[in-house]
Short mmCIF file of C-alpha atoms in Angstrom, two decimals:
data_model
loop_
_atom_site.label_atom_id
_atom_site.label_comp_id
_atom_site.label_asym_id
_atom_site.label_seq_id
_atom_site.Cartn_x
_atom_site.Cartn_y
_atom_site.Cartn_z
CA MET A 225 148.41 59.40 112.75
CA MET A 226 151.11 58.43 110.28
CA LYS A 227 153.93 56.16 111.23
CA ARG A 228 157.40 57.52 110.76
CA ARG A 229 159.47 56.34 107.83
CA SER A 230 163.22 56.75 107.74
CA PHE A 231 164.64 59.83 106.03
CA VAL A 232 168.37 60.35 105.59
CA LEU A 233 169.49 63.77 106.78
CA THR A 234 172.94 65.11 107.42
CA SER A 235 173.85 67.47 110.22
CA MET A 236 175.40 70.83 109.49
CA ALA A 237 178.17 72.63 111.31
CA ALA A 238 176.62 74.93 113.90
CA ALA A 239 179.07 77.72 113.27
CA THR A 240 178.22 77.84 109.58
CA VAL A 241 174.50 78.28 110.15
CA ALA A 242 174.73 80.55 113.16
CA ALA A 243 176.51 83.09 111.01
CA THR A 244 173.55 83.33 108.62
CA THR A 245 170.56 85.47 109.64
CA LEU A 246 167.99 85.45 106.88
CA VAL A 247 165.28 88.01 106.25
CA GLY A 248 162.90 87.86 103.29
CA CYS A 249 162.68 90.95 101.10
CA GLY A 250 161.01 92.27 97.98
CA SER A 251 162.29 92.55 94.46
CA SER A 252 165.31 94.69 93.74
CA PRO A 253 164.15 98.12 92.50
CA ASP A 254 166.49 97.92 89.51
CA ALA A 255 165.41 94.38 88.57
CA PRO A 256 161.59 94.32 88.45
CA ALA A 257 159.75 91.14 87.63
CA GLU A 258 158.94 90.83 83.95
CA THR A 259 156.14 89.13 82.12
CA GLY A 260 155.86 88.16 78.51
CA GLY A 261 154.02 86.19 75.90
CA SER A 262 150.54 86.50 74.46
CA THR A 263 147.69 88.20 76.30
CA GLU A 264 145.04 87.22 73.75
CA PRO A 265 141.76 86.36 75.51
CA GLU A 266 141.41 83.05 73.71
CA ALA A 267 144.75 81.74 75.05
CA GLU A 268 144.50 78.74 77.34
CA VAL A 269 145.18 79.15 81.04
CA GLY A 270 148.88 78.86 81.77
CA THR A 271 150.13 79.92 78.34
CA GLY A 272 151.87 83.18 77.54
CA THR A 273 153.94 83.77 80.69
CA GLY A 274 155.60 80.36 81.12
CA ALA A 275 159.31 79.76 80.75
CA VAL A 276 158.83 77.85 77.50
CA ASP A 277 156.76 80.74 76.10
CA THR A 278 159.06 83.56 77.17
CA GLY A 279 162.51 81.98 77.40
CA LYS A 280 162.71 83.28 80.96
CA LEU A 281 162.37 81.33 84.21
CA ILE A 282 161.10 83.69 86.93
CA VAL A 283 161.51 81.82 90.21
CA GLY A 284 159.33 82.85 93.15
CA PHE A 285 160.91 81.82 96.45
CA ASP A 286 160.90 82.55 100.17
CA ALA A 287 164.23 84.20 100.97
CA SER A 288 163.97 82.98 104.58
CA TYR A 289 163.85 79.27 103.77
CA PRO A 290 167.30 77.73 104.15
CA PRO A 291 168.75 75.53 102.78
CA TYR A 292 166.43 75.82 99.76
CA GLY A 293 166.45 79.60 99.30
CA TYR A 294 168.10 82.35 101.34
CA ARG A 295 170.70 85.15 101.38
CA ASP A 296 174.30 84.14 101.97
CA ASP A 297 176.87 86.12 103.95
CA ASN A 298 177.55 88.28 100.89
CA GLY A 299 173.90 89.21 100.54
CA ASP A 300 173.41 87.06 97.43
CA TYR A 301 170.47 84.72 96.95
CA THR A 302 171.47 81.09 97.04
CA GLY A 303 170.21 77.68 98.15
CA PHE A 304 169.72 74.14 96.93
CA ASP A 305 166.56 74.86 94.92
CA LEU A 306 167.88 78.11 93.49
CA GLU A 307 170.99 76.37 92.19
CA LEU A 308 168.82 73.66 90.64
CA ALA A 309 166.71 76.36 88.96
CA GLN A 310 169.75 78.19 87.63
CA GLU A 311 171.17 75.01 86.10
CA VAL A 312 167.83 74.09 84.54
CA ALA A 313 167.59 77.56 82.98
CA ALA A 314 171.15 77.40 81.66
CA ARG A 315 170.56 74.02 80.02
CA ASN A 316 167.46 75.35 78.24
CA ASP A 317 169.02 78.67 77.22
CA TRP A 318 166.50 80.49 79.41
CA GLU A 319 167.21 83.69 81.26
CA VAL A 320 166.70 83.18 84.99
CA GLN A 321 165.29 85.73 87.44
CA LEU A 322 165.20 85.00 91.18
CA GLU A 323 162.28 86.78 92.84
CA PRO A 324 162.05 86.76 96.65
CA ILE A 325 158.36 86.93 97.47
CA ASP A 326 155.90 87.30 100.28
CA TRP A 327 154.88 83.65 100.58
CA ASP A 328 151.27 84.56 101.22
CA ALA A 329 151.15 86.42 97.88
CA LYS A 330 152.58 83.62 95.75
CA ASP A 331 149.31 82.74 94.01
CA THR A 332 148.60 86.33 93.00
CA LEU A 333 152.14 86.73 91.67
CA LEU A 334 151.94 83.48 89.71
CA ASP A 335 148.55 84.33 88.23
CA SER A 336 149.74 87.79 87.16
CA GLY A 337 152.92 86.52 85.52
CA ALA A 338 155.18 88.39 87.94
CA ILE A 339 156.68 84.95 88.57
CA ASN A 340 156.20 81.83 86.44
CA CYS A 341 157.14 79.13 88.91
CA ILE A 342 157.35 78.50 92.64
CA TRP A 343 160.56 76.65 93.43
CA ASN A 344 161.38 76.65 97.11
CA GLY A 345 160.87 73.40 98.99
CA PHE A 346 157.27 73.52 97.72
CA THR A 347 155.05 70.67 98.93
CA MET A 348 152.75 69.35 96.20
CA GLU A 349 150.37 67.18 98.26
CA GLY A 350 147.03 68.90 98.74
CA ARG A 351 147.82 71.50 96.08
CA GLU A 352 147.46 69.39 92.95
CA GLU A 353 144.29 71.18 91.82
CA ASP A 354 145.81 74.63 92.24
CA TYR A 355 149.04 74.27 90.24
CA THR A 356 150.61 72.32 87.41
CA PHE A 357 153.56 70.55 89.02
CA SER A 358 156.78 69.06 87.79
CA GLU A 359 157.27 65.48 88.84
CA PRO A 360 158.29 65.34 92.53
CA TYR A 361 162.04 65.46 93.09
CA MET A 362 162.61 65.36 96.85
CA LEU A 363 161.11 63.50 99.81
CA ASN A 364 160.03 65.58 102.79
CA ALA A 365 157.89 65.43 105.94
CA GLN A 366 156.16 67.79 108.35
CA VAL A 367 157.50 67.64 111.92
CA VAL A 368 157.35 69.42 115.26
CA VAL A 369 160.35 70.98 117.03
CA ALA A 370 160.41 72.01 120.70
CA ARG A 371 163.03 73.43 123.05
CA ALA A 372 165.27 70.76 124.49
CA ASP A 373 164.40 71.79 128.04
CA SER A 374 160.62 71.92 127.47
CA GLY A 375 159.78 68.35 128.43
CA ILE A 376 157.83 68.00 125.17
CA ALA A 377 158.63 64.61 123.67
CA SER A 378 155.45 63.54 121.85
CA PHE A 379 152.29 64.90 120.24
CA ALA A 380 150.44 64.21 123.49
CA ASP A 381 152.74 66.68 125.25
CA LEU A 382 151.54 69.49 122.96
CA ALA A 383 148.16 69.64 124.73
CA GLY A 384 147.64 73.14 126.08
CA LYS A 385 150.79 74.44 124.32
CA ASN A 386 151.33 77.37 121.97
CA VAL A 387 152.51 76.18 118.54
CA ILE A 388 153.74 78.37 115.68
CA THR A 389 154.18 77.73 111.97
CA GLN A 390 154.55 79.62 108.68
CA VAL A 391 151.37 81.02 107.18
CA ASP A 392 149.99 78.98 104.25
CA SER A 393 152.66 76.33 104.77
CA ALA A 394 152.09 72.60 104.46
CA ALA A 395 152.25 72.33 108.26
CA TYR A 396 149.66 75.08 108.71
CA ASN A 397 147.30 73.46 106.20
CA LEU A 398 147.68 70.08 107.88
CA LEU A 399 146.77 71.55 111.25
CA GLU A 400 144.25 74.25 110.41
CA GLY A 401 143.39 74.18 106.73
CA GLU A 402 139.87 73.61 105.40
CA GLU A 403 140.54 69.87 105.29
CA ALA A 404 143.07 69.69 108.11
CA ALA A 405 144.44 66.14 108.32
CA GLN A 406 145.63 66.75 111.88
CA ALA A 407 142.58 68.66 113.13
CA ASP A 408 142.27 66.45 116.22
CA LEU A 409 145.84 67.21 117.22
CA ARG A 410 145.32 70.93 116.55
CA ALA A 411 142.29 70.90 118.87
CA THR A 412 144.56 70.03 121.80
CA PHE A 413 146.76 73.14 121.35
CA ALA A 414 146.19 76.28 123.35
CA ASN A 415 146.94 78.22 120.18
CA LEU A 416 148.28 77.78 116.64
CA GLU A 417 149.98 80.99 115.57
CA PRO A 418 150.82 81.70 111.90
CA THR A 419 153.94 83.77 111.17
CA PRO A 420 155.38 85.10 107.88
CA ASP A 421 158.60 83.02 108.00
CA TYR A 422 160.36 80.26 109.90
CA ASN A 423 163.21 82.47 111.10
CA THR A 424 160.66 84.38 113.16
CA ALA A 425 159.11 81.13 114.34
CA PHE A 426 162.40 79.79 115.69
CA MET A 427 163.26 83.11 117.32
CA GLN A 428 159.91 82.93 119.09
CA LEU A 429 160.66 79.35 120.14
CA GLU A 430 164.11 80.22 121.45
CA SER A 431 162.76 83.16 123.46
CA GLY A 432 160.04 81.05 125.05
CA ALA A 433 157.20 83.01 123.44
CA VAL A 434 155.88 79.73 121.96
CA ASP A 435 156.33 76.10 122.92
CA ALA A 436 156.85 74.39 119.56
CA VAL A 437 157.29 74.95 115.82
CA ALA A 438 155.56 72.85 113.15
CA CYS A 439 157.71 72.86 110.01
CA ASP A 440 159.32 70.94 107.16
CA LEU A 441 161.79 68.21 108.03
CA SER A 442 164.53 70.05 106.15
CA ILE A 443 163.93 73.24 108.14
CA ALA A 444 164.08 71.26 111.38
CA ALA A 445 167.37 69.63 110.33
CA TYR A 446 168.84 73.04 109.49
CA GLN A 447 167.84 74.59 112.81
CA LEU A 448 168.87 71.59 114.92
CA ALA A 449 172.26 71.54 113.25
CA ALA A 450 172.71 75.22 114.06
CA LYS A 451 171.77 74.79 117.73
CA PRO A 452 171.87 71.08 118.58
CA ASP A 453 171.60 71.65 122.32
CA ALA A 454 168.68 74.06 122.08
CA TYR A 455 166.04 72.05 120.22
CA VAL A 456 164.57 68.58 119.92
CA GLN A 457 162.53 67.14 117.04
CA LEU A 458 159.59 64.92 117.99
CA ASP A 459 159.80 61.39 116.61
CA GLU A 460 156.28 61.42 115.14
CA TYR A 461 155.59 62.97 111.73
CA LEU A 462 152.58 65.12 110.95
CA SER A 463 152.79 63.81 107.38
CA GLU A 464 155.14 62.55 104.69
CA GLU A 465 155.21 64.29 101.33
CA HIS A 466 157.21 65.46 98.31
CA TYR A 467 158.68 68.65 96.94
CA ALA A 468 157.96 69.67 93.34
CA VAL A 469 158.15 72.81 91.20
CA GLY A 470 154.80 74.60 90.94
CA PHE A 471 153.63 76.32 87.75
CA LYS A 472 150.46 78.13 86.71
CA LEU A 473 147.64 75.72 85.92
CA GLY A 474 147.97 74.64 82.31
CA ASP A 475 151.68 75.37 81.92
CA ASP A 476 152.44 71.73 81.16
CA ALA A 477 155.19 72.62 78.70
CA SER A 478 157.33 74.34 81.32
CA ALA A 479 156.61 71.68 83.95
CA ASP A 480 157.55 68.84 81.57
CA THR A 481 160.71 70.61 80.40
CA VAL A 482 161.87 71.21 83.96
CA THR A 483 161.16 67.58 84.90
CA GLU A 484 163.15 66.18 81.99
CA THR A 485 166.02 68.61 82.59
CA LEU A 486 166.21 67.64 86.26
CA ARG A 487 166.22 63.98 85.27
CA ALA A 488 169.13 64.58 82.88
CA MET A 489 171.01 66.55 85.54
CA ASP A 490 170.64 63.62 87.93
CA GLU A 491 171.79 61.09 85.35
CA GLU A 492 174.93 63.17 84.74
CA GLY A 493 175.76 63.41 88.46
CA PHE A 494 175.01 67.11 88.90
CA VAL A 495 172.29 66.54 91.50
CA GLU A 496 174.37 64.24 93.68
CA GLU A 497 177.24 66.75 93.67
CA LEU A 498 174.86 69.55 94.63
CA CYS A 499 173.43 67.45 97.46
CA GLU A 500 176.95 66.91 98.76
CA LYS A 501 177.55 70.67 98.64
CA TYR A 502 174.53 71.21 100.91
CA ALA A 503 175.01 68.09 103.05
CA ASP A 504 176.07 70.17 106.05
CA GLN A 505 172.74 71.98 105.78
CA GLY A 506 170.55 68.89 105.94
CA ILE A 507 170.30 67.93 102.25
CA SER A 508 170.80 64.26 101.36
CA TYR A 509 170.91 62.64 97.93
CA ALA A 510 169.15 59.66 99.53
CA ASN A 511 165.99 61.80 99.60
CA TRP A 512 166.12 62.59 95.86
CA CYS A 513 163.18 60.75 94.28
CA LEU A 514 163.11 61.76 90.60
CA ALA A 515 164.44 58.77 88.66
#
């Protein structure tokens, strides 16, 4: 079991978050996803549909994943990662298209060219053979959240409990993937239930339908800030990891361009200012790791 390392997270005003109820949805009917570039059979994997090839960054994201990607009170897509993506596109004279997706379908959409990157608090560890990644830009961890009145204070207290997490998430793969790093812990649960999104998971937790949620540290910070008296985060971490932007295997040109653009944005102060904008939603510049 990994020892906990300090992460800097900032609380958010409960009233701000409580007002936002997020539900993922499909593409707008009048703005379908587009693909472009060569379809010649001899083309290398990853070429043809990338942002460098097409001049268009098509961002696949989970619209129920605050503070990285979600709908605001006006119904517009926003979030820390989406604003990073929009700035990267602007600096490279790329068109940008934000595509809310079914998270479980992300690989199919990326392979087909319906999207050409996954940018949404996307953990790279354990996925390195499946995607071409940008360099990591943000520190993260996988944690467990329980109700404050549950009496659950450690991993040992999860024995015989019902735990929920998002399908195909880093937490799910840690607990029940083919090479689950926390298989022994998972074996103590009464049940590990996958769900399409974390909003549903926390509604289930609040109602008492499940006993705990396994999720990203940033998601935990967001939810605890919204309802600080309702939840408690366990001190132990399931893992420590990094967020990066995922591209189709072989799309090194787009990955490298995004990395260098992010680095320039940080050097010019854009990233720190954006972190401050989202500080009340759990984002901290201290966790930015792309130097």
